Coordinates of C-alpha atoms and ligand atoms in Angstrom, one line a residue:
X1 CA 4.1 -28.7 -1.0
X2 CA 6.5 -25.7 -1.6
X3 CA 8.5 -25.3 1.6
X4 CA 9.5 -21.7 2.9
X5 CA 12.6 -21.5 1.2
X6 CA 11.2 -23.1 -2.3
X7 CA 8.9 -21.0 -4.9
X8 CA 9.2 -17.4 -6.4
X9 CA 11.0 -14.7 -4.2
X10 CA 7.9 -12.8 -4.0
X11 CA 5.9 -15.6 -2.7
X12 CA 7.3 -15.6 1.1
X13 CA 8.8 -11.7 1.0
X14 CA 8.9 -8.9 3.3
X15 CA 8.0 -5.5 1.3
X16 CA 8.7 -2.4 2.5
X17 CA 6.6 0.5 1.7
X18 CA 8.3 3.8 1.1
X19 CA 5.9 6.7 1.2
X20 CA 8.7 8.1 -0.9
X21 CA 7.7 12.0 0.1
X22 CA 8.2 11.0 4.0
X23 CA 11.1 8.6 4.1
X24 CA 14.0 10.7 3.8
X25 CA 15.1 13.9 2.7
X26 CA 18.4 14.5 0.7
X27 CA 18.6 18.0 -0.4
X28 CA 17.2 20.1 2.4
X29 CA 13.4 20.7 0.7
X30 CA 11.9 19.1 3.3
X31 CA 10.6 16.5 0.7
X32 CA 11.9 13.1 0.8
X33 CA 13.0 12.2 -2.1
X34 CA 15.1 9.1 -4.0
X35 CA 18.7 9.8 -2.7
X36 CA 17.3 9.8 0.9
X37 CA 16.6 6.3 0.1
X38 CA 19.9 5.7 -1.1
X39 CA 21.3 7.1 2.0
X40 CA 19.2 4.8 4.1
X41 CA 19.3 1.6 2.5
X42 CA 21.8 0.3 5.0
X43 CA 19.2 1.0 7.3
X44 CA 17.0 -1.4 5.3
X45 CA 19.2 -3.7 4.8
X46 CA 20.2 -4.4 8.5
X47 CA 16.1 -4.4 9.4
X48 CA 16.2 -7.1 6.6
X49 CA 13.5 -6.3 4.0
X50 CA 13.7 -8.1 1.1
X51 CA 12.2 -5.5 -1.3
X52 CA 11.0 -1.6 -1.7
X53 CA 7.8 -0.5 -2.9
X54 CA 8.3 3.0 -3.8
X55 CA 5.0 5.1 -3.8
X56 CA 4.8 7.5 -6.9
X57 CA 8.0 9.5 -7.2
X58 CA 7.1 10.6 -11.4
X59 CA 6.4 13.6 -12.3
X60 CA 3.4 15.0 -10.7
X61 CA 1.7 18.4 -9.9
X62 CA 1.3 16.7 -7.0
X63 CA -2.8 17.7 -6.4
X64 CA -2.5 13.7 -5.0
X65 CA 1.2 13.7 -3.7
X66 CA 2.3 11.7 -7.1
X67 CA -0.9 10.0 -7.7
X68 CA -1.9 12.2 -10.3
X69 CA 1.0 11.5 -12.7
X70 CA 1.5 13.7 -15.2
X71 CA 4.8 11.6 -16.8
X72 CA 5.1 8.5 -16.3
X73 CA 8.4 7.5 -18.2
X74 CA 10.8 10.7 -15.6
X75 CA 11.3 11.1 -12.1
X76 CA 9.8 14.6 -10.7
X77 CA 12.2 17.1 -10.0
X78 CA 11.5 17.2 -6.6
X79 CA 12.1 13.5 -5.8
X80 CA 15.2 13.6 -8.5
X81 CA 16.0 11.8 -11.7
X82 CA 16.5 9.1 -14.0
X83 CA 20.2 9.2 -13.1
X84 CA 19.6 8.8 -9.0
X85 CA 16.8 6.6 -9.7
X86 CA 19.2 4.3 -11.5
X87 CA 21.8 4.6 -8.9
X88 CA 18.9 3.7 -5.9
X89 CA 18.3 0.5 -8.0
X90 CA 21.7 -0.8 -8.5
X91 CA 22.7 0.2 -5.0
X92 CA 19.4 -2.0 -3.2
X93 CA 19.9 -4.9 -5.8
X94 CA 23.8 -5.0 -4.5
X95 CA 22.9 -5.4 -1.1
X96 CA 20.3 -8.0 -2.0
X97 CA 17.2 -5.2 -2.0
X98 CA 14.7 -5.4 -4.6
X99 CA 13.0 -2.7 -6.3
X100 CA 8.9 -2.5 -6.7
X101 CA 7.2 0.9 -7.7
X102 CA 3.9 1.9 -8.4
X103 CA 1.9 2.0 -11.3
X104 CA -1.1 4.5 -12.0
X105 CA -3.1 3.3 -15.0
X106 CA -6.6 4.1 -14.3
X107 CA -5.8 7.7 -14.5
X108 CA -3.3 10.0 -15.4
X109 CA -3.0 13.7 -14.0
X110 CA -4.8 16.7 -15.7
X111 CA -1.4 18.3 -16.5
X112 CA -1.0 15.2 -18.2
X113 CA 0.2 16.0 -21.9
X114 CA -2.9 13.9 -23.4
X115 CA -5.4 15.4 -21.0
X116 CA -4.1 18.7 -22.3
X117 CA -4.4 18.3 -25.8
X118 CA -7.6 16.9 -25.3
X119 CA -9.0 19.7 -23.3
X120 CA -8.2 21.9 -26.2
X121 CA -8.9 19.7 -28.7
X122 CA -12.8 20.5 -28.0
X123 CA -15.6 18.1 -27.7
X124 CA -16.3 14.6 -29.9
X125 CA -12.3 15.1 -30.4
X126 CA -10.0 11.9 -30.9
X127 CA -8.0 13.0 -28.2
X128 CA -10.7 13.1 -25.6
X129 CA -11.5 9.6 -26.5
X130 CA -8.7 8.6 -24.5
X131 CA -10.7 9.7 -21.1
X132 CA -14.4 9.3 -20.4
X133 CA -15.9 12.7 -21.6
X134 CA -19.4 13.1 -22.3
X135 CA -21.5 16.4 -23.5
X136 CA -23.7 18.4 -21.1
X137 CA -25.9 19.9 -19.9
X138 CA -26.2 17.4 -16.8
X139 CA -23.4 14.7 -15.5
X140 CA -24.3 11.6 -17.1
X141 CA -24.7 9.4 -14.2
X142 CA -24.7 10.5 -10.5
X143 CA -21.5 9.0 -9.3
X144 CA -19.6 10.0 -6.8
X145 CA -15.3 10.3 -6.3
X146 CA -14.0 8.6 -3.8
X147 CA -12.7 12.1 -2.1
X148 CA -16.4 13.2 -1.9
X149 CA -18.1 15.4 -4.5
X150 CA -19.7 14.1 -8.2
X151 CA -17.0 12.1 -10.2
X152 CA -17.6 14.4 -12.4
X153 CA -16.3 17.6 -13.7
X154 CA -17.5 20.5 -16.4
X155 CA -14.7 21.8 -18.9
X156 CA -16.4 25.4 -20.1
X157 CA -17.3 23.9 -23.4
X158 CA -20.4 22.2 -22.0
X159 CA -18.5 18.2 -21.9
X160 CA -17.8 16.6 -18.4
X161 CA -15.2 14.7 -17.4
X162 CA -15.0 11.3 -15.1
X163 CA -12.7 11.3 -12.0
X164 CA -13.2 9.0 -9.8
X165 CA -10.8 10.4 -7.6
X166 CA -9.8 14.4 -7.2
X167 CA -10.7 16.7 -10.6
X168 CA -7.2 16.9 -11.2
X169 CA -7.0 12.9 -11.5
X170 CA -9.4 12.5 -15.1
X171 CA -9.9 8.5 -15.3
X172 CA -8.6 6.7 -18.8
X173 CA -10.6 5.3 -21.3
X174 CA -8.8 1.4 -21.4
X175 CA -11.4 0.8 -24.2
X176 CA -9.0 3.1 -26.3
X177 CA -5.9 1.4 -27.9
X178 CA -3.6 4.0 -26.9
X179 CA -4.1 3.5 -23.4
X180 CA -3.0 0.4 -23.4
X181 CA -0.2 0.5 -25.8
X182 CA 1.0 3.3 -23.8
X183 CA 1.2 1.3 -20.2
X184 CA 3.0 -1.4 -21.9
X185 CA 5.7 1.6 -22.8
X186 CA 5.8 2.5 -19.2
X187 CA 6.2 -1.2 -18.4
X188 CA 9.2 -1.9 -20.5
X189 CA 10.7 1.5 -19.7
X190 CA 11.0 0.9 -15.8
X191 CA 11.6 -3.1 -16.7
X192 CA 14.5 -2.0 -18.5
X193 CA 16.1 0.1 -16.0
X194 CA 16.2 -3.3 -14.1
X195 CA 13.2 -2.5 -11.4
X196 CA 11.6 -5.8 -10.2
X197 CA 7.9 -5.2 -10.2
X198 CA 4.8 -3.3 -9.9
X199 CA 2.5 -2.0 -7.6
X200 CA -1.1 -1.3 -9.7
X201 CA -3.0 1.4 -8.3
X202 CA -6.8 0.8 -7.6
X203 CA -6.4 -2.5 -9.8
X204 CA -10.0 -3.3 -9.7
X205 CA -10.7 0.2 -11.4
X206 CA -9.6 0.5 -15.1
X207 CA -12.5 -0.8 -17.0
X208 CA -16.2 1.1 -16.5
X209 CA -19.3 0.0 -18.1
X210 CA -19.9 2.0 -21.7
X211 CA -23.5 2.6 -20.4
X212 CA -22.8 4.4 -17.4
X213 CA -25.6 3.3 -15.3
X214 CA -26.2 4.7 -11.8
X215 CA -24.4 3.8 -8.7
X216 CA -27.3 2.6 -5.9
X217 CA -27.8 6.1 -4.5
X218 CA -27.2 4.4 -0.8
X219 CA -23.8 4.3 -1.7
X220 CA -23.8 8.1 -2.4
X221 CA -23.4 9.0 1.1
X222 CA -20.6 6.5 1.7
X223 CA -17.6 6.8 -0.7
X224 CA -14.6 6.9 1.6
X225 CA -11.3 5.9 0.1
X226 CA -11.9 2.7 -1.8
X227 CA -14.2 1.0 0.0
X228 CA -15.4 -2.3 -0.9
X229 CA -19.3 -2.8 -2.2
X230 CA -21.2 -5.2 -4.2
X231 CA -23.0 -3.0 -6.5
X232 CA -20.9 -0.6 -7.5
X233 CA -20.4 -0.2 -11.3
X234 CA -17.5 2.0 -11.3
X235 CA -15.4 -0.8 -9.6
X236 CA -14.4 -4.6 -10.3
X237 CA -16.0 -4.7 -14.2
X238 CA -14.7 -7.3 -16.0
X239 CA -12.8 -6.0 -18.7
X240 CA -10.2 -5.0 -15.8
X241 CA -8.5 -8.7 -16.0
X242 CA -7.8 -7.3 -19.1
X243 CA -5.5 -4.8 -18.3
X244 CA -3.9 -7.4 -15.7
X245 CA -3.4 -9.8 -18.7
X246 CA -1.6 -7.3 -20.2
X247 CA 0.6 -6.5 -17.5
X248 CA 1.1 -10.1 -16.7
X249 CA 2.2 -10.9 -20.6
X250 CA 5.4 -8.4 -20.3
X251 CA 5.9 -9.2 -17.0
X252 CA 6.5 -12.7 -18.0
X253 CA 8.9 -11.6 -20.5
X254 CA 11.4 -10.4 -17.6
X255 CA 12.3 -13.1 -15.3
X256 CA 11.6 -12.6 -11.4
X257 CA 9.5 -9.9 -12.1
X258 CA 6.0 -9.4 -10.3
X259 CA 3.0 -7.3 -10.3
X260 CA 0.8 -6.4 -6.9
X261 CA -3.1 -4.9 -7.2
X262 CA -4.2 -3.0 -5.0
X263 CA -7.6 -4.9 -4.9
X264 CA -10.5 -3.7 -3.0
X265 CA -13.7 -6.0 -3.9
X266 CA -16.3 -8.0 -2.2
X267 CA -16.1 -11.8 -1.6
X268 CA -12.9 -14.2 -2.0
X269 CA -14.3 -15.2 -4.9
X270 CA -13.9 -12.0 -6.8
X271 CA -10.7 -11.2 -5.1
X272 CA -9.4 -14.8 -6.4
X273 CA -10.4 -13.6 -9.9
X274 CA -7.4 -11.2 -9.9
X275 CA -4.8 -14.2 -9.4
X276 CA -5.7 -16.4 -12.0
X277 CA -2.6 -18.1 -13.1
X278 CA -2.3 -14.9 -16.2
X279 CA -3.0 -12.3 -14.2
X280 CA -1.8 -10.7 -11.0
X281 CA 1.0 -12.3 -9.0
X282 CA 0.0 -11.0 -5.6
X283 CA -3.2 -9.0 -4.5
X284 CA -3.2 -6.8 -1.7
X285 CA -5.3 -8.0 1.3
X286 CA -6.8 -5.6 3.5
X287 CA -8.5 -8.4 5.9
X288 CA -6.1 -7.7 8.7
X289 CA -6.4 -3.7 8.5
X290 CA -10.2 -4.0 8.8
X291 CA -9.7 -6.5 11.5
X292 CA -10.2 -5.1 15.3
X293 CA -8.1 -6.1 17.7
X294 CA -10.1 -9.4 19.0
X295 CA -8.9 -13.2 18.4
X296 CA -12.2 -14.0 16.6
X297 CA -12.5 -11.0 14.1
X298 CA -8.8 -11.9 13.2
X299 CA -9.0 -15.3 12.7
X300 CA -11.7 -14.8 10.2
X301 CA -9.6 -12.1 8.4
X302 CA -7.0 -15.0 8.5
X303 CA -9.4 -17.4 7.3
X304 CA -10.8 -15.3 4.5
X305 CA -7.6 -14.5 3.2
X306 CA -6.2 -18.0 2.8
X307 CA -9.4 -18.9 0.9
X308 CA -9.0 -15.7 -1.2
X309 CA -5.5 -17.1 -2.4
X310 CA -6.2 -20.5 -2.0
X311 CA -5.1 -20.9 -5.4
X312 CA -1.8 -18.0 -4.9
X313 CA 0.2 -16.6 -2.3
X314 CA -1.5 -15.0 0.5
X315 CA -0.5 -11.3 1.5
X316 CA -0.5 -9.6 4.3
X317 CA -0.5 -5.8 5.5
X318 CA -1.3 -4.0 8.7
X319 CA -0.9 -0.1 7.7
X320 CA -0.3 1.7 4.5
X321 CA -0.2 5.5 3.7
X322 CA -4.2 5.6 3.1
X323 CA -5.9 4.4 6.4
X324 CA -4.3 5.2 9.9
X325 CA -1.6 3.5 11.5
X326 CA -2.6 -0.1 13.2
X327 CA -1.2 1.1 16.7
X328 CA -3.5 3.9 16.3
X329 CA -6.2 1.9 15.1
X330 CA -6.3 -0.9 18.1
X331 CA -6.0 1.8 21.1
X332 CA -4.5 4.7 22.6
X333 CA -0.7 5.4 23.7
X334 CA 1.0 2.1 24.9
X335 CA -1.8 0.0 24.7
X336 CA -2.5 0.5 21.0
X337 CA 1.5 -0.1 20.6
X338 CA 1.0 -3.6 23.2
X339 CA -0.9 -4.9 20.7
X340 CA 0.2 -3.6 17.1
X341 CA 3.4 -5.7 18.5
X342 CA 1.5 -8.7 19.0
X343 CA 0.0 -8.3 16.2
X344 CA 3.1 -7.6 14.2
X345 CA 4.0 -11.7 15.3
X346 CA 0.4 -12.9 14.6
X347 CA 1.4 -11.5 11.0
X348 CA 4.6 -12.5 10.2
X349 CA 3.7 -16.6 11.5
X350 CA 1.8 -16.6 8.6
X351 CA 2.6 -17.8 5.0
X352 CA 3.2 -15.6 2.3
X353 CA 4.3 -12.2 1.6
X354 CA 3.9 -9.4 4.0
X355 CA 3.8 -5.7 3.3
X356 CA 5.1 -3.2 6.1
X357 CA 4.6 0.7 6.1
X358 CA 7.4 2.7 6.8
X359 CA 7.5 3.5 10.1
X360 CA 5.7 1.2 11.3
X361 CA 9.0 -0.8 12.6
X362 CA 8.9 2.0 14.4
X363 CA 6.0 1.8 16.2
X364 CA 4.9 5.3 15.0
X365 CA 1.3 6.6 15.5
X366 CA -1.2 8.3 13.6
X367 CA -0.9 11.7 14.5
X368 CA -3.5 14.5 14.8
X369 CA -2.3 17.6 12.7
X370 CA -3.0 21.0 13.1
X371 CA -6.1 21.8 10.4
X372 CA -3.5 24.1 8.5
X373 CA -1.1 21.7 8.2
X374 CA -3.4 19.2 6.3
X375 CA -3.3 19.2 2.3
X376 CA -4.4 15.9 2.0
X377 CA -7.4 15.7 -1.4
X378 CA -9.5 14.3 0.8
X379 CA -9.5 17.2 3.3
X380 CA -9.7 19.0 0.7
X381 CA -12.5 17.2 -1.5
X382 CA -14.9 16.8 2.4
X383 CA -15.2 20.1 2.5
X384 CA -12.5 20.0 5.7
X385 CA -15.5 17.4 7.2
X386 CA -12.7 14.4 6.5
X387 CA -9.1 14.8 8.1
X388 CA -7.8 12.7 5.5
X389 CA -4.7 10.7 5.4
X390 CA -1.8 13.0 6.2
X391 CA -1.8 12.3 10.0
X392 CA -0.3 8.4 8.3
X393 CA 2.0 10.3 6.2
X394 CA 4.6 12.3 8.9
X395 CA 7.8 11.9 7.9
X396 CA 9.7 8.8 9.5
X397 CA 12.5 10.1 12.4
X398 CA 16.0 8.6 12.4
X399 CA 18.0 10.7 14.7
X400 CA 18.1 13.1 17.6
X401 CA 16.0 14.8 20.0
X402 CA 14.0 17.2 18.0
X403 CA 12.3 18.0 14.8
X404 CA 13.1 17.1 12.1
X405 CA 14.9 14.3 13.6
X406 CA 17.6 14.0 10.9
X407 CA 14.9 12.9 8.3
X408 CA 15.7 16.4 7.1
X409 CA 18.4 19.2 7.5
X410 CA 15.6 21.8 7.1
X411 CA 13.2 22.1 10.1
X412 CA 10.0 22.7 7.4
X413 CA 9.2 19.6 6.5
X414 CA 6.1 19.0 4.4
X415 CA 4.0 17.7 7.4
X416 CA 4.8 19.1 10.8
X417 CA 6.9 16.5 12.9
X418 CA 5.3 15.6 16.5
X419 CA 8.2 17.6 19.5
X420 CA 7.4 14.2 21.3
X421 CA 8.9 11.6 18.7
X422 CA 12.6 11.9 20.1
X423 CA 11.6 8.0 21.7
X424 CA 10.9 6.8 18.5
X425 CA 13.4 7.4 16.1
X426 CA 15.6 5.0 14.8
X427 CA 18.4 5.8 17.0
X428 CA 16.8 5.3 20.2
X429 CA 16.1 2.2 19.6
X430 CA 18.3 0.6 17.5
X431 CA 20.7 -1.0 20.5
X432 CA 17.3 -1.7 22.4
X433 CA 16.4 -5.0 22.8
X434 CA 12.9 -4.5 24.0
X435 CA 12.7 -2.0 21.3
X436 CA 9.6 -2.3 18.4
X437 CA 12.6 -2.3 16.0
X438 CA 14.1 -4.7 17.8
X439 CA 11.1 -6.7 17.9
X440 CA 10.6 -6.7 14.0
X441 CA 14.5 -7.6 13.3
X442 CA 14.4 -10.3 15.0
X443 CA 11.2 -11.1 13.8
X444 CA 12.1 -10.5 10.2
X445 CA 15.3 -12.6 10.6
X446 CA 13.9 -16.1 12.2
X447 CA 11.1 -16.1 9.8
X448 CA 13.5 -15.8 6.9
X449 CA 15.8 -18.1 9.0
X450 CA 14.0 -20.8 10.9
X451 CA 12.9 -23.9 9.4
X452 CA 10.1 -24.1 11.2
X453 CA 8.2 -21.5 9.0
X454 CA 8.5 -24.2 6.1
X455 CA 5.1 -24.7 4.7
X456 CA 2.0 -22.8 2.9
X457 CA -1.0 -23.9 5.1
X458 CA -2.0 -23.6 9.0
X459 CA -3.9 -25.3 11.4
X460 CA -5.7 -24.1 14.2
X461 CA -6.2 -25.5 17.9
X462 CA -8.6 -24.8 20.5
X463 CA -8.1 -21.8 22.8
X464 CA -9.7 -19.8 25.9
X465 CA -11.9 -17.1 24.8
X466 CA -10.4 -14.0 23.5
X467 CA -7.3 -15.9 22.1
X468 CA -6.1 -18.1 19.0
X469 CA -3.2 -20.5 18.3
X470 CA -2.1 -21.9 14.9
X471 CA 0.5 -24.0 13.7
X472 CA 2.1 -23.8 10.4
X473 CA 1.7 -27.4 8.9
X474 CA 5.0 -27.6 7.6
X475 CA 7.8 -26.3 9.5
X476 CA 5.6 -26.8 12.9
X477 CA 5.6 -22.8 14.7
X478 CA 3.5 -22.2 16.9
X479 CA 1.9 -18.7 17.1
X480 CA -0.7 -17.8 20.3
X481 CA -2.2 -14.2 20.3
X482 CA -4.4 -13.8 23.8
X483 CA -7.0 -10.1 23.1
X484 CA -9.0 -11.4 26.1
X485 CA -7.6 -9.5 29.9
X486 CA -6.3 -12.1 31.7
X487 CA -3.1 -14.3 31.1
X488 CA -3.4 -17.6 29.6
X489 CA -1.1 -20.4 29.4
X490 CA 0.5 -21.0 26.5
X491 CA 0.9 -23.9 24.2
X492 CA 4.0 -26.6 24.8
X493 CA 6.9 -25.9 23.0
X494 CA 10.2 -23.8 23.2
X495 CA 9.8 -20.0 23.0
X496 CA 11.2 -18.3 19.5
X497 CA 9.9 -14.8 20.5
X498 CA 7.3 -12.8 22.6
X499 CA 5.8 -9.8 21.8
X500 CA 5.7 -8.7 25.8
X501 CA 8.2 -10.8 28.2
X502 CA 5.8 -13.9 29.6
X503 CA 4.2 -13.7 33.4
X504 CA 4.8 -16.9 35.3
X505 CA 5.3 -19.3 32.0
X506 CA 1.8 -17.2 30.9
X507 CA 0.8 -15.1 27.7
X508 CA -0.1 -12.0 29.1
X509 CA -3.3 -10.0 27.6
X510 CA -2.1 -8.1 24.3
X511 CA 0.0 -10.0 23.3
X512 CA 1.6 -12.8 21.2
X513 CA 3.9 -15.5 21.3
X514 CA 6.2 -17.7 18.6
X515 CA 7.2 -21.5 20.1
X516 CA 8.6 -24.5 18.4
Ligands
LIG1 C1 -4.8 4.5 -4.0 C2 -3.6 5.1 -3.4 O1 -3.1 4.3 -2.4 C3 -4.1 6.4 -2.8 O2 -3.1 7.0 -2.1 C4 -4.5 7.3 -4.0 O3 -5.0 8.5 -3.5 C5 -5.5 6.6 -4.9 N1 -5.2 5.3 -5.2 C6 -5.7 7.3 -6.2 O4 -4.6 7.1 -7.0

């Protein structure tokens, strides 16, 4: 059995997700950008990540803040250039950092240079081949984007166009060629500036039935970002393990290299299908995020997940830049920050790679914006009916007592920053023990550390209602999480770390505890 120290480096790593607009900002735009990473990577390096994932920083109108790439080869100007993007990665891999980005290939923007010429082009054209047009007068099938409104969208010659997201995100063909020989481009380009994976963009996505058929109508009503169904055909076809296969093949032509989906399908089995031995290396797992805070409803997230990679390397994730924040999502003010901490230890006991947000070390919220602060497509797309995502999005606060706390030398930022986040920037709480940064620092460090996180599988024991405790197999830790409102007592063993200081020898509710 692989011990914790043994195997590929992404198989037991801590990612870090930087929501690249919202980490920091280096010229004063009020845009993060890529030397405002560079600036912080000692930051990053003293929390302890072991690797980036940069969201999209190409070149982009921006109509999905980079999602909608309209170059996929250059930096946009506002995030910087080849030349600082080359100096970010040699600077991380010096102080032992590496370097993931995303990758968008199931559609490209509508500025895109091949979306252009195939809008003028004109109908039955060879360039339109490359995206999924089809003639008028009616949309061909009645499905929806996942930012509300019909998929899709008429060009004034009569054709439509499929976007499964916003109109300004047209989906790719993959059944066309030059799709594919173009992602391998992009692959070798980014390989060959030394990055050290991928992040794939709705991976389940790329391939869509040549037939078209309906979506079940019940799922009209019900297409919020991604989320998982059985019967829907514009999601988890087949032909997508193609496009993995592909990725996987150059991949395995640069050693230490690895590719993550960004799977949302139904079942394990399905899920598994992604990490077939040539295909992905790692597939996102959304378990825990769907999880509420409650022993049982976690440990079956838990469970599921180790049966989805039974074959793989689990994954782990709490919060990303699409849903809202975990301390938001399990309660409000200190209690929803109680138990994202516990939960922070429930998820970094357990084997496999993990996937932070930035900020989240931070214990930041989800914020509620003022209306005209949101730009978010899915605001946008709702009809202002959906908030959408930017309340996730804030940018992260390193210093001082007032907006834009250092994460900018222009007060504008792109999203308002809350007057109340003096307590959680990273100055204030740097030297703080009892600190949520302190808390993930030293969590970070005795699970890279510790010998008794050794191991791939866990066992559980028997616990009092409203509480878990497992034990990794190999190295022996011991992790207790009690959700229930009274304190329990805790397994035997020798404290590591607590997520909330223990009452009499007991676990207190909302929280967690490490032992060996
Ligand atoms: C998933 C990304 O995480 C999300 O932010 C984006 O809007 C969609 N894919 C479309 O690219």
């Amino acid at each position: 059995m692989p011990t914790h120290a043994d195997g590929q480096w992404w198989q037991h790593a801590v990612f870090y997700q930087v929501y690249v607009r919202s980490f920091a900002d280096s010229d004063g735009d009020g845009i993060g950008d890529l030397d405002g990473i560079r600036s912080r990577l000692g930051y990053l390096e003293l929390l302890g990540v072991d690797a980036l994932w940069l969201t999209p920083f190409f070149t982009s109108p921006m109509a999905d803040h980079g999602y909608d790439v309209a170059d996929p080869r250059d930096v946009d100007p506002v995030f910087g250039d080849l030349e600082k993007f080359d100096l970010l990665v040699a600077e991380a891999h010096e102080r032992g950092i590496r370097v993931t980005i995303d990758l968008v290939p199931n559609h490209t923007s509508d500025q895109h240079p091949w979306f252009v010429a195939a809008v003028e082009a004109g109908p039955g054209s060879p360039e339109r081949d490359r995206y999924w047009f089809r003639p008028g007068p009616y949309p061909p099938n009645n499905w929806t984007s996942i930012f509300g409104g019909p998929a899709w969208s008429q060009l004034p010659d009569g054709d439509w166009y499929l976007h499964l997201f916003a109109p300004e995100q047209p989906d790719l063909n993959w059944a066309n060629p030059e799709v594919a020989a173009d992602l391998e481009r992009t692959l070798r380009f980014w390989l060959d500036r030394g990055v050290d994976g991928f992040r794939i963009d709705v991976a389940h996505g790329m391939a869509k039935p040549e037939s078209l058929p309906d979506m079940d109508p019940s799922l009209i009503d019900q297409s919020e970002i991604l989320h998982e169904n059985a019967i829907d055909p514009r999601f988890d076809n087949d032909d997508v393990h193609e496009v993995h296969r592909l990725i996987r093949k150059v991949l395995d032509g640069y050693p230490n290299t690895m590719a993550v989906g960004e799977i949302w399908v139904k079942g394990d089995d399905r899920f598994a299908r992604y990490l077939r031995p040539d295909e992905l290396h790692l597939g996102f797992n959304f378990r825990l995020v769907d999880a509420d805070f409650d022993a049982d409803a976690v440990r079956t997230a838990i469970e599921g997940s180790l049966r989805a990679a039974a074959d793989s390397t689990p994954t782990w994730t709490l919060s990303n830049h699409d849903v809202v924040r975990h301390v938001t999502r399990y309660g409000d003010g200190e209690l929803g920050l109680r138990r994202a901490r516990a939960m922070t230890l429930v998820e970094f006991a357990l084997p496999g790679a993990l996937y932070l947000y930035n900020g989240e070390e931070l214990g930041l919220p989800t914020v509620e914006l003022p209306e005209w602060a949101l730009q978010d497509p899915v605001w946008v797309r709702s009809g202002h009916t959906k908030r959408g995502r930017d309340g996730s999005r804030i940018p992260v606060p390193w210093e001082g007592t007032e907006p834009p706390y250092g994460f900018s030398s222009n007060a504008d930022t792109w999203l308002p920053m809350p007057l109340e986040w003096a307590s959680f920037t990273v100055e204030a709480q740097l030297e703080d023990e009892n600190s949520t940064l302190s808390l993930y620092r030293h969590a970070i460090e005795i699970r890279k550390s510790h010998p008794a996180f050794a191991g791939t599988e866990i066992e559980w024991y028997g616990a009092p209602a409203g509480c878990f405790a497992f034990r990794r197999k190999g190295g022996g830790l011991i992790c207790a999480l009690n959700t229930s409102s009274a304190p329990v007592p805790i397994p035997p063993g020798e404290v590591l770390l607590a997520s909330e200081p223990l009452v009499d020898g007991q676990l207190p509710p909302d929280a967690a505890v490490w032992l060996v």
